[in-house]
Amino acid sequence: MSEHTLHTFKECFVYKIPPLKNESGHRANDWDVNKWLWSGRLRMAAKGNELTIYLEDSETGLLFAACPVREPGTGPTSVETVTDSSRYYVLRIEDGKGHHQYIGMGFRERPDAYDFSATLADHWKGVRREREAAEISEQIANDASAGPQLDLKLKEGQMLNIHIGEKTRNRTIHRRPSGELAPADALRALAPPPPPPLASPPQVGAAPAPASSASGAPAGALPPALAKLASDEYGDFEAADSDGGRGAGGASDAGGADAAGGADATPG
């Protein structure tokens, strides 16, 4: 993992400070701020969660001192503010061989001091966020491995039904499966068939056309013998009455009358 620079200050001042007098903290008024021990640039660089303050020569970049900054609450304080000024700090520098020393450091301008404090705070805030995100991811992974695995595969013979709708303005149109009747068509299919058309009423005074019989005579026509009797309205009947209805002629006339009567009994 490579180291990247967070912020660089072109000018800072380093002081030799007296031992701490009491537990209240360091005071810049106890230093001779007009007599600094060294001046140069200050560079803040990060490598992963590690943060280091480098005091370097402004022209050559030669390292004067390094202050590894520990996360607050994890060990000795690496950077401490003084109690009587916002532009001065106390740094715990190390030589990499287990030796350390406290020195004073200050800026000429207050904005530089503000940026220095903000860079420190932003770095450790980012470290905490990454740590919390890693813990959440680990917890999710553990819960997923401990819980039952869902089988979302379709079983053999199982079908997946998908309903597709199209929205037009304020209503939804659902596609109808092939062969299914529309509501109006279904109602017409259930309705009874219409009644057959009525036959035209017979015209008054119109006589039906006579039909021909098998013998060529019109249907309903009397045989010649009966037609002769029918032409004589009463004569033959009186002759039959005088004979008393007896004899071959009478029997023949009676039978003719019966036949005539039967022939006339057709609906008019």
PDB file of C-alpha atoms in Angstrom:
ATOM      1  CA  MET A   1       0.000   0.000   0.000  1.00  0.00           C
ATOM      2  CA  SER A   2       1.416   3.332  -1.061  1.00  0.00           C
ATOM      3  CA  GLU A   3       1.516   6.467   1.046  1.00  0.00           C
ATOM      4  CA  HIS A   4      -0.348   9.552  -0.153  1.00  0.00           C
ATOM      5  CA  THR A   5      -0.084  13.157   1.005  1.00  0.00           C
ATOM      6  CA  LEU A   6      -3.126  14.700   2.686  1.00  0.00           C
ATOM      7  CA  HIS A   7      -1.883  18.254   3.133  1.00  0.00           C
ATOM      8  CA  THR A   8       1.356  20.259   2.897  1.00  0.00           C
ATOM      9  CA  PHE A   9       2.120  23.500   4.768  1.00  0.00           C
ATOM     10  CA  LYS A  10       4.902  25.620   3.381  1.00  0.00           C
ATOM     11  CA  GLU A  11       5.972  27.047   6.709  1.00  0.00           C
ATOM     12  CA  CYS A  12       6.028  25.946  10.337  1.00  0.00           C
ATOM     13  CA  PHE A  13       8.246  26.563  13.374  1.00  0.00           C
ATOM     14  CA  VAL A  14       9.736  24.083  15.831  1.00  0.00           C
ATOM     15  CA  TYR A  15      10.509  24.887  19.478  1.00  0.00           C
ATOM     16  CA  LYS A  16      12.364  23.252  22.312  1.00  0.00           C
ATOM     17  CA  ILE A  17       9.900  23.143  25.193  1.00  0.00           C
ATOM     18  CA  PRO A  18      10.441  22.875  28.944  1.00  0.00           C
ATOM     19  CA  PRO A  19       9.145  19.901  30.901  1.00  0.00           C
ATOM     20  CA  LEU A  20       5.465  19.912  31.711  1.00  0.00           C
ATOM     21  CA  LYS A  21       4.914  21.760  34.984  1.00  0.00           C
ATOM     22  CA  ASN A  22       1.445  20.478  35.865  1.00  0.00           C
ATOM     23  CA  GLU A  23      -1.354  18.294  34.572  1.00  0.00           C
ATOM     24  CA  SER A  24      -3.279  21.244  33.115  1.00  0.00           C
ATOM     25  CA  GLY A  25      -1.265  21.095  29.870  1.00  0.00           C
ATOM     26  CA  HIS A  26       1.413  22.941  27.911  1.00  0.00           C
ATOM     27  CA  ARG A  27       1.445  26.733  27.515  1.00  0.00           C
ATOM     28  CA  ALA A  28       2.996  28.581  24.571  1.00  0.00           C
ATOM     29  CA  ASN A  29       3.768  31.508  26.873  1.00  0.00           C
ATOM     30  CA  ASP A  30       6.328  29.266  28.591  1.00  0.00           C
ATOM     31  CA  TRP A  31       8.290  29.103  25.332  1.00  0.00           C
ATOM     32  CA  ASP A  32      10.198  31.858  23.666  1.00  0.00           C
ATOM     33  CA  VAL A  33       8.104  31.849  20.478  1.00  0.00           C
ATOM     34  CA  ASN A  34      10.378  34.428  18.891  1.00  0.00           C
ATOM     35  CA  LYS A  35      13.313  31.995  19.098  1.00  0.00           C
ATOM     36  CA  TRP A  36      12.431  28.855  17.206  1.00  0.00           C
ATOM     37  CA  LEU A  37      14.710  25.844  16.911  1.00  0.00           C
ATOM     38  CA  TRP A  38      13.956  25.015  13.278  1.00  0.00           C
ATOM     39  CA  SER A  39      11.619  26.156  10.446  1.00  0.00           C
ATOM     40  CA  GLY A  40      10.565  24.419   7.284  1.00  0.00           C
ATOM     41  CA  ARG A  41       7.574  22.729   5.676  1.00  0.00           C
ATOM     42  CA  LEU A  42       5.147  20.305   7.290  1.00  0.00           C
ATOM     43  CA  ARG A  43       3.643  17.411   5.297  1.00  0.00           C
ATOM     44  CA  MET A  44       0.832  15.145   6.470  1.00  0.00           C
ATOM     45  CA  ALA A  45       0.705  11.726   4.761  1.00  0.00           C
ATOM     46  CA  ALA A  46      -1.475   8.625   5.213  1.00  0.00           C
ATOM     47  CA  LYS A  47      -0.837   4.958   4.483  1.00  0.00           C
ATOM     48  CA  GLY A  48      -4.011   2.992   5.125  1.00  0.00           C
ATOM     49  CA  ASN A  49      -5.099   3.848   8.643  1.00  0.00           C
ATOM     50  CA  GLU A  50      -1.652   5.177   9.590  1.00  0.00           C
ATOM     51  CA  LEU A  51      -0.967   8.904   9.646  1.00  0.00           C
ATOM     52  CA  THR A  52       2.471  10.526   9.874  1.00  0.00           C
ATOM     53  CA  ILE A  53       3.586  14.157  10.184  1.00  0.00           C
ATOM     54  CA  TYR A  54       6.862  14.912   8.430  1.00  0.00           C
ATOM     55  CA  LEU A  55       8.984  17.996   9.175  1.00  0.00           C
ATOM     56  CA  GLU A  56      11.107  18.543   6.051  1.00  0.00           C
ATOM     57  CA  ASP A  57      13.468  21.096   4.663  1.00  0.00           C
ATOM     58  CA  SER A  58      11.557  23.501   2.425  1.00  0.00           C
ATOM     59  CA  GLU A  59      14.206  23.441  -0.355  1.00  0.00           C
ATOM     60  CA  THR A  60      15.831  19.998  -0.244  1.00  0.00           C
ATOM     61  CA  GLY A  61      13.034  17.920   1.340  1.00  0.00           C
ATOM     62  CA  LEU A  62      15.522  16.527   3.878  1.00  0.00           C
ATOM     63  CA  LEU A  63      13.713  14.991   6.843  1.00  0.00           C
ATOM     64  CA  PHE A  64      14.187  16.807  10.136  1.00  0.00           C
ATOM     65  CA  ALA A  65      11.772  14.786  12.296  1.00  0.00           C
ATOM     66  CA  ALA A  66       8.759  12.443  11.997  1.00  0.00           C
ATOM     67  CA  CYS A  67       5.724  12.211  14.234  1.00  0.00           C
ATOM     68  CA  PRO A  68       3.696   8.985  13.830  1.00  0.00           C
ATOM     69  CA  VAL A  69       0.151   9.909  14.851  1.00  0.00           C
ATOM     70  CA  ARG A  70      -1.740   7.298  16.818  1.00  0.00           C
ATOM     71  CA  GLU A  71      -5.491   7.009  16.737  1.00  0.00           C
ATOM     72  CA  PRO A  72      -6.969   8.887  19.699  1.00  0.00           C
ATOM     73  CA  GLY A  73      -7.554   6.600  22.657  1.00  0.00           C
ATOM     74  CA  THR A  74      -5.094   3.901  21.518  1.00  0.00           C
ATOM     75  CA  GLY A  75      -1.891   5.033  23.211  1.00  0.00           C
ATOM     76  CA  PRO A  76       0.175   8.081  24.141  1.00  0.00           C
ATOM     77  CA  THR A  77      -1.080  11.357  22.655  1.00  0.00           C
ATOM     78  CA  SER A  78       0.867  12.157  19.498  1.00  0.00           C
ATOM     79  CA  VAL A  79      -0.506  15.672  18.884  1.00  0.00           C
ATOM     80  CA  GLU A  80      -1.675  17.948  21.681  1.00  0.00           C
ATOM     81  CA  THR A  81      -2.924  21.542  21.591  1.00  0.00           C
ATOM     82  CA  VAL A  82      -1.598  24.123  24.035  1.00  0.00           C
ATOM     83  CA  THR A  83      -3.952  25.729  26.510  1.00  0.00           C
ATOM     84  CA  ASP A  84      -3.266  29.395  25.705  1.00  0.00           C
ATOM     85  CA  SER A  85      -3.171  29.562  21.885  1.00  0.00           C
ATOM     86  CA  SER A  86      -4.813  28.053  18.796  1.00  0.00           C
ATOM     87  CA  ARG A  87      -1.655  28.266  16.618  1.00  0.00           C
ATOM     88  CA  TYR A  88       0.693  26.054  18.652  1.00  0.00           C
ATOM     89  CA  TYR A  89       0.891  22.313  19.319  1.00  0.00           C
ATOM     90  CA  VAL A  90       3.070  19.747  21.037  1.00  0.00           C
ATOM     91  CA  LEU A  91       4.299  16.829  18.870  1.00  0.00           C
ATOM     92  CA  ARG A  92       5.657  13.482  20.052  1.00  0.00           C
ATOM     93  CA  ILE A  93       8.448  12.720  17.564  1.00  0.00           C
ATOM     94  CA  GLU A  94      10.138   9.294  17.252  1.00  0.00           C
ATOM     95  CA  ASP A  95      13.408   8.169  15.691  1.00  0.00           C
ATOM     96  CA  GLY A  96      12.217   4.683  14.719  1.00  0.00           C
ATOM     97  CA  LYS A  97      14.489   3.045  17.307  1.00  0.00           C
ATOM     98  CA  GLY A  98      12.157   3.280  20.271  1.00  0.00           C
ATOM     99  CA  HIS A  99      13.208   6.782  21.345  1.00  0.00           C
ATOM    100  CA  HIS A 100      10.777   9.708  21.446  1.00  0.00           C
ATOM    101  CA  GLN A 101      10.831  13.380  22.405  1.00  0.00           C
ATOM    102  CA  TYR A 102       8.275  16.187  22.742  1.00  0.00           C
ATOM    103  CA  ILE A 103       8.745  19.370  20.751  1.00  0.00           C
ATOM    104  CA  GLY A 104       6.681  22.516  20.198  1.00  0.00           C
ATOM    105  CA  MET A 105       5.327  23.378  16.733  1.00  0.00           C
ATOM    106  CA  GLY A 106       3.460  26.468  15.568  1.00  0.00           C
ATOM    107  CA  PHE A 107       2.156  28.302  12.506  1.00  0.00           C
ATOM    108  CA  ARG A 108       2.420  31.960  11.639  1.00  0.00           C
ATOM    109  CA  GLU A 109      -1.188  32.162  10.369  1.00  0.00           C
ATOM    110  CA  ARG A 110      -4.358  30.924  12.064  1.00  0.00           C
ATOM    111  CA  PRO A 111      -5.900  29.426   8.870  1.00  0.00           C
ATOM    112  CA  ASP A 112      -2.922  27.039   8.675  1.00  0.00           C
ATOM    113  CA  ALA A 113      -3.555  25.938  12.235  1.00  0.00           C
ATOM    114  CA  TYR A 114      -7.231  25.378  11.422  1.00  0.00           C
ATOM    115  CA  ASP A 115      -6.389  23.261   8.340  1.00  0.00           C
ATOM    116  CA  PHE A 116      -3.926  21.224  10.389  1.00  0.00           C
ATOM    117  CA  SER A 117      -6.579  20.331  12.995  1.00  0.00           C
ATOM    118  CA  ALA A 118      -9.232  19.638  10.317  1.00  0.00           C
ATOM    119  CA  THR A 119      -6.930  17.255   8.420  1.00  0.00           C
ATOM    120  CA  LEU A 120      -6.312  15.261  11.573  1.00  0.00           C
ATOM    121  CA  ALA A 121     -10.032  15.030  12.369  1.00  0.00           C
ATOM    122  CA  ASP A 122     -11.050  14.093   8.814  1.00  0.00           C
ATOM    123  CA  HIS A 123      -8.518  11.280   8.637  1.00  0.00           C
ATOM    124  CA  TRP A 124      -9.670   9.556  11.818  1.00  0.00           C
ATOM    125  CA  LYS A 125     -13.315  10.110  10.918  1.00  0.00           C
ATOM    126  CA  GLY A 126     -12.718   8.312   7.615  1.00  0.00           C
ATOM    127  CA  VAL A 127     -10.951   5.467   9.426  1.00  0.00           C
ATOM    128  CA  ARG A 128     -13.927   4.982  11.730  1.00  0.00           C
ATOM    129  CA  ARG A 129     -16.401   4.963   8.812  1.00  0.00           C
ATOM    130  CA  GLU A 130     -14.404   2.337   6.941  1.00  0.00           C
ATOM    131  CA  ARG A 131     -14.170   0.211  10.070  1.00  0.00           C
ATOM    132  CA  GLU A 132     -17.927   0.417  10.671  1.00  0.00           C
ATOM    133  CA  ALA A 133     -18.663  -0.449   7.034  1.00  0.00           C
ATOM    134  CA  ALA A 134     -16.384  -3.484   7.260  1.00  0.00           C
ATOM    135  CA  GLU A 135     -18.096  -4.636  10.460  1.00  0.00           C
ATOM    136  CA  ILE A 136     -21.548  -4.296   8.872  1.00  0.00           C
ATOM    137  CA  SER A 137     -20.448  -6.238   5.789  1.00  0.00           C
ATOM    138  CA  GLU A 138     -19.010  -8.978   7.962  1.00  0.00           C
ATOM    139  CA  GLN A 139     -22.218  -9.170  10.008  1.00  0.00           C
ATOM    140  CA  ILE A 140     -24.336  -9.440   6.853  1.00  0.00           C
ATOM    141  CA  ALA A 141     -22.094 -12.199   5.511  1.00  0.00           C
ATOM    142  CA  ASN A 142     -22.328 -14.112   8.790  1.00  0.00           C
ATOM    143  CA  ASP A 143     -26.118 -13.805   8.887  1.00  0.00           C
ATOM    144  CA  ALA A 144     -26.386 -15.000   5.301  1.00  0.00           C
ATOM    145  CA  SER A 145     -24.201 -18.045   5.945  1.00  0.00           C
ATOM    146  CA  ALA A 146     -26.051 -18.941   9.149  1.00  0.00           C
ATOM    147  CA  GLY A 147     -29.568 -18.574   7.725  1.00  0.00           C
ATOM    148  CA  PRO A 148     -31.343 -21.103   5.477  1.00  0.00           C
ATOM    149  CA  GLN A 149     -30.608 -20.864   1.793  1.00  0.00           C
ATOM    150  CA  LEU A 150     -33.654 -20.148  -0.366  1.00  0.00           C
ATOM    151  CA  ASP A 151     -34.140 -22.446  -3.342  1.00  0.00           C
ATOM    152  CA  LEU A 152     -35.582 -20.238  -6.077  1.00  0.00           C
ATOM    153  CA  LYS A 153     -35.326 -22.828  -8.852  1.00  0.00           C
ATOM    154  CA  LEU A 154     -38.491 -24.053 -10.562  1.00  0.00           C
ATOM    155  CA  LYS A 155     -39.403 -27.624  -9.764  1.00  0.00           C
ATOM    156  CA  GLU A 156     -40.036 -30.154 -12.511  1.00  0.00           C
ATOM    157  CA  GLY A 157     -43.423 -29.489 -14.098  1.00  0.00           C
ATOM    158  CA  GLN A 158     -43.817 -26.188 -12.262  1.00  0.00           C
ATOM    159  CA  MET A 159     -44.861 -23.204 -14.365  1.00  0.00           C
ATOM    160  CA  LEU A 160     -44.358 -19.504 -13.746  1.00  0.00           C
ATOM    161  CA  ASN A 161     -47.353 -17.279 -14.487  1.00  0.00           C
ATOM    162  CA  ILE A 162     -46.573 -13.721 -15.568  1.00  0.00           C
ATOM    163  CA  HIS A 163     -49.358 -11.135 -15.827  1.00  0.00           C
ATOM    164  CA  ILE A 164     -48.644  -8.307 -18.250  1.00  0.00           C
ATOM    165  CA  GLY A 165     -50.777  -5.177 -18.310  1.00  0.00           C
ATOM    166  CA  GLU A 166     -50.683  -2.048 -20.397  1.00  0.00           C
ATOM    167  CA  LYS A 167     -51.628   1.282 -18.859  1.00  0.00           C
ATOM    168  CA  THR A 168     -53.449   3.859 -20.980  1.00  0.00           C
ATOM    169  CA  ARG A 169     -54.472   7.127 -19.335  1.00  0.00           C
ATOM    170  CA  ASN A 170     -56.513   6.299 -16.210  1.00  0.00           C
ATOM    171  CA  ARG A 171     -57.295   2.612 -16.739  1.00  0.00           C
ATOM    172  CA  THR A 172     -55.469  -0.650 -17.169  1.00  0.00           C
ATOM    173  CA  ILE A 173     -56.043  -2.941 -20.152  1.00  0.00           C
ATOM    174  CA  HIS A 174     -55.439  -6.637 -19.427  1.00  0.00           C
ATOM    175  CA  ARG A 175     -54.647  -8.935 -22.312  1.00  0.00           C
ATOM    176  CA  ARG A 176     -57.301 -11.668 -22.756  1.00  0.00           C
ATOM    177  CA  PRO A 177     -56.141 -15.238 -23.437  1.00  0.00           C
ATOM    178  CA  SER A 178     -56.823 -16.556 -26.921  1.00  0.00           C
ATOM    179  CA  GLY A 179     -60.324 -18.049 -27.303  1.00  0.00           C
ATOM    180  CA  GLU A 180     -61.873 -16.234 -24.336  1.00  0.00           C
ATOM    181  CA  LEU A 181     -65.023 -14.218 -25.117  1.00  0.00           C
ATOM    182  CA  ALA A 182     -65.279 -10.559 -24.324  1.00  0.00           C
ATOM    183  CA  PRO A 183     -67.915  -9.652 -21.671  1.00  0.00           C
ATOM    184  CA  ALA A 184     -70.345  -8.357 -24.341  1.00  0.00           C
ATOM    185  CA  ASP A 185     -69.836 -11.480 -26.506  1.00  0.00           C
ATOM    186  CA  ALA A 186     -70.372 -13.721 -23.481  1.00  0.00           C
ATOM    187  CA  LEU A 187     -73.722 -12.048 -22.726  1.00  0.00           C
ATOM    188  CA  ARG A 188     -74.851 -12.497 -26.309  1.00  0.00           C
ATOM    189  CA  ALA A 189     -73.851 -16.170 -26.180  1.00  0.00           C
ATOM    190  CA  LEU A 190     -76.052 -16.715 -23.092  1.00  0.00           C
ATOM    191  CA  ALA A 191     -79.134 -14.922 -24.545  1.00  0.00           C
ATOM    192  CA  PRO A 192     -81.914 -17.140 -26.070  1.00  0.00           C
ATOM    193  CA  PRO A 193     -82.127 -17.311 -29.866  1.00  0.00           C
ATOM    194  CA  PRO A 194     -84.521 -14.826 -31.508  1.00  0.00           C
ATOM    195  CA  PRO A 195     -88.093 -16.135 -32.356  1.00  0.00           C
ATOM    196  CA  PRO A 196     -88.776 -17.214 -35.961  1.00  0.00           C
ATOM    197  CA  PRO A 197     -90.400 -14.592 -38.210  1.00  0.00           C
ATOM    198  CA  LEU A 198     -94.167 -14.591 -38.192  1.00  0.00           C
ATOM    199  CA  ALA A 199     -95.960 -16.045 -41.279  1.00  0.00           C
ATOM    200  CA  SER A 200     -97.842 -13.566 -43.407  1.00  0.00           C
ATOM    201  CA  PRO A 201    -101.590 -13.600 -42.557  1.00  0.00           C
ATOM    202  CA  PRO A 202    -103.839 -14.993 -45.285  1.00  0.00           C
ATOM    203  CA  GLN A 203    -105.403 -12.369 -47.512  1.00  0.00           C
ATOM    204  CA  VAL A 204    -109.131 -12.025 -47.111  1.00  0.00           C
ATOM    205  CA  GLY A 205    -111.075 -13.006 -50.207  1.00  0.00           C
ATOM    206  CA  ALA A 206    -108.207 -14.681 -51.985  1.00  0.00           C
ATOM    207  CA  ALA A 207    -109.025 -18.212 -52.930  1.00  0.00           C
ATOM    208  CA  PRO A 208    -106.216 -20.779 -52.736  1.00  0.00           C
ATOM    209  CA  ALA A 209    -105.035 -22.062 -56.075  1.00  0.00           C
ATOM    210  CA  PRO A 210    -106.568 -25.439 -56.842  1.00  0.00           C
ATOM    211  CA  ALA A 211    -104.252 -28.362 -56.719  1.00  0.00           C
ATOM    212  CA  SER A 212    -104.299 -31.044 -59.316  1.00  0.00           C
ATOM    213  CA  SER A 213    -105.147 -34.598 -58.344  1.00  0.00           C
ATOM    214  CA  ALA A 214    -103.497 -37.695 -59.681  1.00  0.00           C
ATOM    215  CA  SER A 215    -106.338 -38.181 -62.260  1.00  0.00           C
ATOM    216  CA  GLY A 216    -105.831 -34.730 -63.728  1.00  0.00           C
ATOM    217  CA  ALA A 217    -108.988 -33.202 -62.120  1.00  0.00           C
ATOM    218  CA  PRO A 218    -108.629 -30.318 -59.739  1.00  0.00           C
ATOM    219  CA  ALA A 219    -108.359 -31.276 -56.081  1.00  0.00           C
ATOM    220  CA  GLY A 220    -111.747 -31.363 -54.327  1.00  0.00           C
ATOM    221  CA  ALA A 221    -113.800 -31.791 -57.557  1.00  0.00           C
ATOM    222  CA  LEU A 222    -116.773 -34.226 -57.333  1.00  0.00           C
ATOM    223  CA  PRO A 223    -116.927 -37.385 -59.470  1.00  0.00           C
ATOM    224  CA  PRO A 224    -119.118 -37.044 -62.558  1.00  0.00           C
ATOM    225  CA  ALA A 225    -121.929 -39.135 -61.071  1.00  0.00           C
ATOM    226  CA  LEU A 226    -122.085 -37.068 -57.899  1.00  0.00           C
ATOM    227  CA  ALA A 227    -121.681 -33.871 -59.814  1.00  0.00           C
ATOM    228  CA  LYS A 228    -124.868 -34.634 -61.728  1.00  0.00           C
ATOM    229  CA  LEU A 229    -126.714 -35.259 -58.488  1.00  0.00           C
ATOM    230  CA  ALA A 230    -125.360 -32.093 -56.980  1.00  0.00           C
ATOM    231  CA  SER A 231    -126.611 -30.100 -59.994  1.00  0.00           C
ATOM    232  CA  ASP A 232    -130.196 -31.180 -59.266  1.00  0.00           C
ATOM    233  CA  GLU A 233    -130.719 -29.610 -55.881  1.00  0.00           C
ATOM    234  CA  TYR A 234    -133.816 -31.445 -54.623  1.00  0.00           C
ATOM    235  CA  GLY A 235    -135.264 -33.659 -57.359  1.00  0.00           C
ATOM    236  CA  ASP A 236    -133.337 -36.765 -56.719  1.00  0.00           C
ATOM    237  CA  PHE A 237    -133.744 -36.517 -52.920  1.00  0.00           C
ATOM    238  CA  GLU A 238    -137.532 -36.354 -53.292  1.00  0.00           C
ATOM    239  CA  ALA A 239    -137.454 -39.413 -55.558  1.00  0.00           C
ATOM    240  CA  ALA A 240    -135.493 -41.248 -53.030  1.00  0.00           C
ATOM    241  CA  ASP A 241    -137.985 -40.327 -50.308  1.00  0.00           C
ATOM    242  CA  SER A 242    -140.892 -41.613 -52.393  1.00  0.00           C
ATOM    243  CA  ASP A 243    -139.271 -44.963 -52.816  1.00  0.00           C
ATOM    244  CA  GLY A 244    -138.748 -45.183 -49.033  1.00  0.00           C
ATOM    245  CA  GLY A 245    -135.078 -45.495 -49.404  1.00  0.00           C
ATOM    246  CA  ARG A 246    -135.306 -48.993 -50.750  1.00  0.00           C
ATOM    247  CA  GLY A 247    -134.231 -50.611 -53.942  1.00  0.00           C
ATOM    248  CA  ALA A 248    -131.016 -50.649 -55.809  1.00  0.00           C
ATOM    249  CA  GLY A 249    -131.554 -47.160 -57.198  1.00  0.00           C
ATOM    250  CA  GLY A 250    -132.426 -45.818 -53.791  1.00  0.00           C
ATOM    251  CA  ALA A 251    -129.480 -47.443 -52.244  1.00  0.00           C
ATOM    252  CA  SER A 252    -127.305 -46.040 -54.980  1.00  0.00           C
ATOM    253  CA  ASP A 253    -128.790 -42.537 -54.485  1.00  0.00           C
ATOM    254  CA  ALA A 254    -128.452 -42.743 -50.716  1.00  0.00           C
ATOM    255  CA  GLY A 255    -124.892 -43.809 -51.065  1.00  0.00           C
ATOM    256  CA  GLY A 256    -124.321 -40.965 -53.541  1.00  0.00           C
ATOM    257  CA  ALA A 257    -125.809 -38.485 -51.100  1.00  0.00           C
ATOM    258  CA  ASP A 258    -123.614 -39.746 -48.356  1.00  0.00           C
ATOM    259  CA  ALA A 259    -120.648 -39.547 -50.638  1.00  0.00           C
ATOM    260  CA  ALA A 260    -121.610 -36.035 -51.696  1.00  0.00           C
ATOM    261  CA  GLY A 261    -122.132 -34.998 -48.104  1.00  0.00           C
ATOM    262  CA  GLY A 262    -118.748 -36.416 -47.235  1.00  0.00           C
ATOM    263  CA  ALA A 263    -117.123 -34.634 -50.153  1.00  0.00           C
ATOM    264  CA  ASP A 264    -118.692 -31.287 -49.153  1.00  0.00           C
ATOM    265  CA  ALA A 265    -117.434 -31.593 -45.594  1.00  0.00           C
ATOM    266  CA  THR A 266    -114.253 -29.827 -46.496  1.00  0.00           C
ATOM    267  CA  PRO A 267    -113.281 -26.685 -44.636  1.00  0.00           C
ATOM    268  CA  GLY A 268    -114.421 -23.595 -46.494  1.00  0.00           C
TER     269      GLY A 268
END
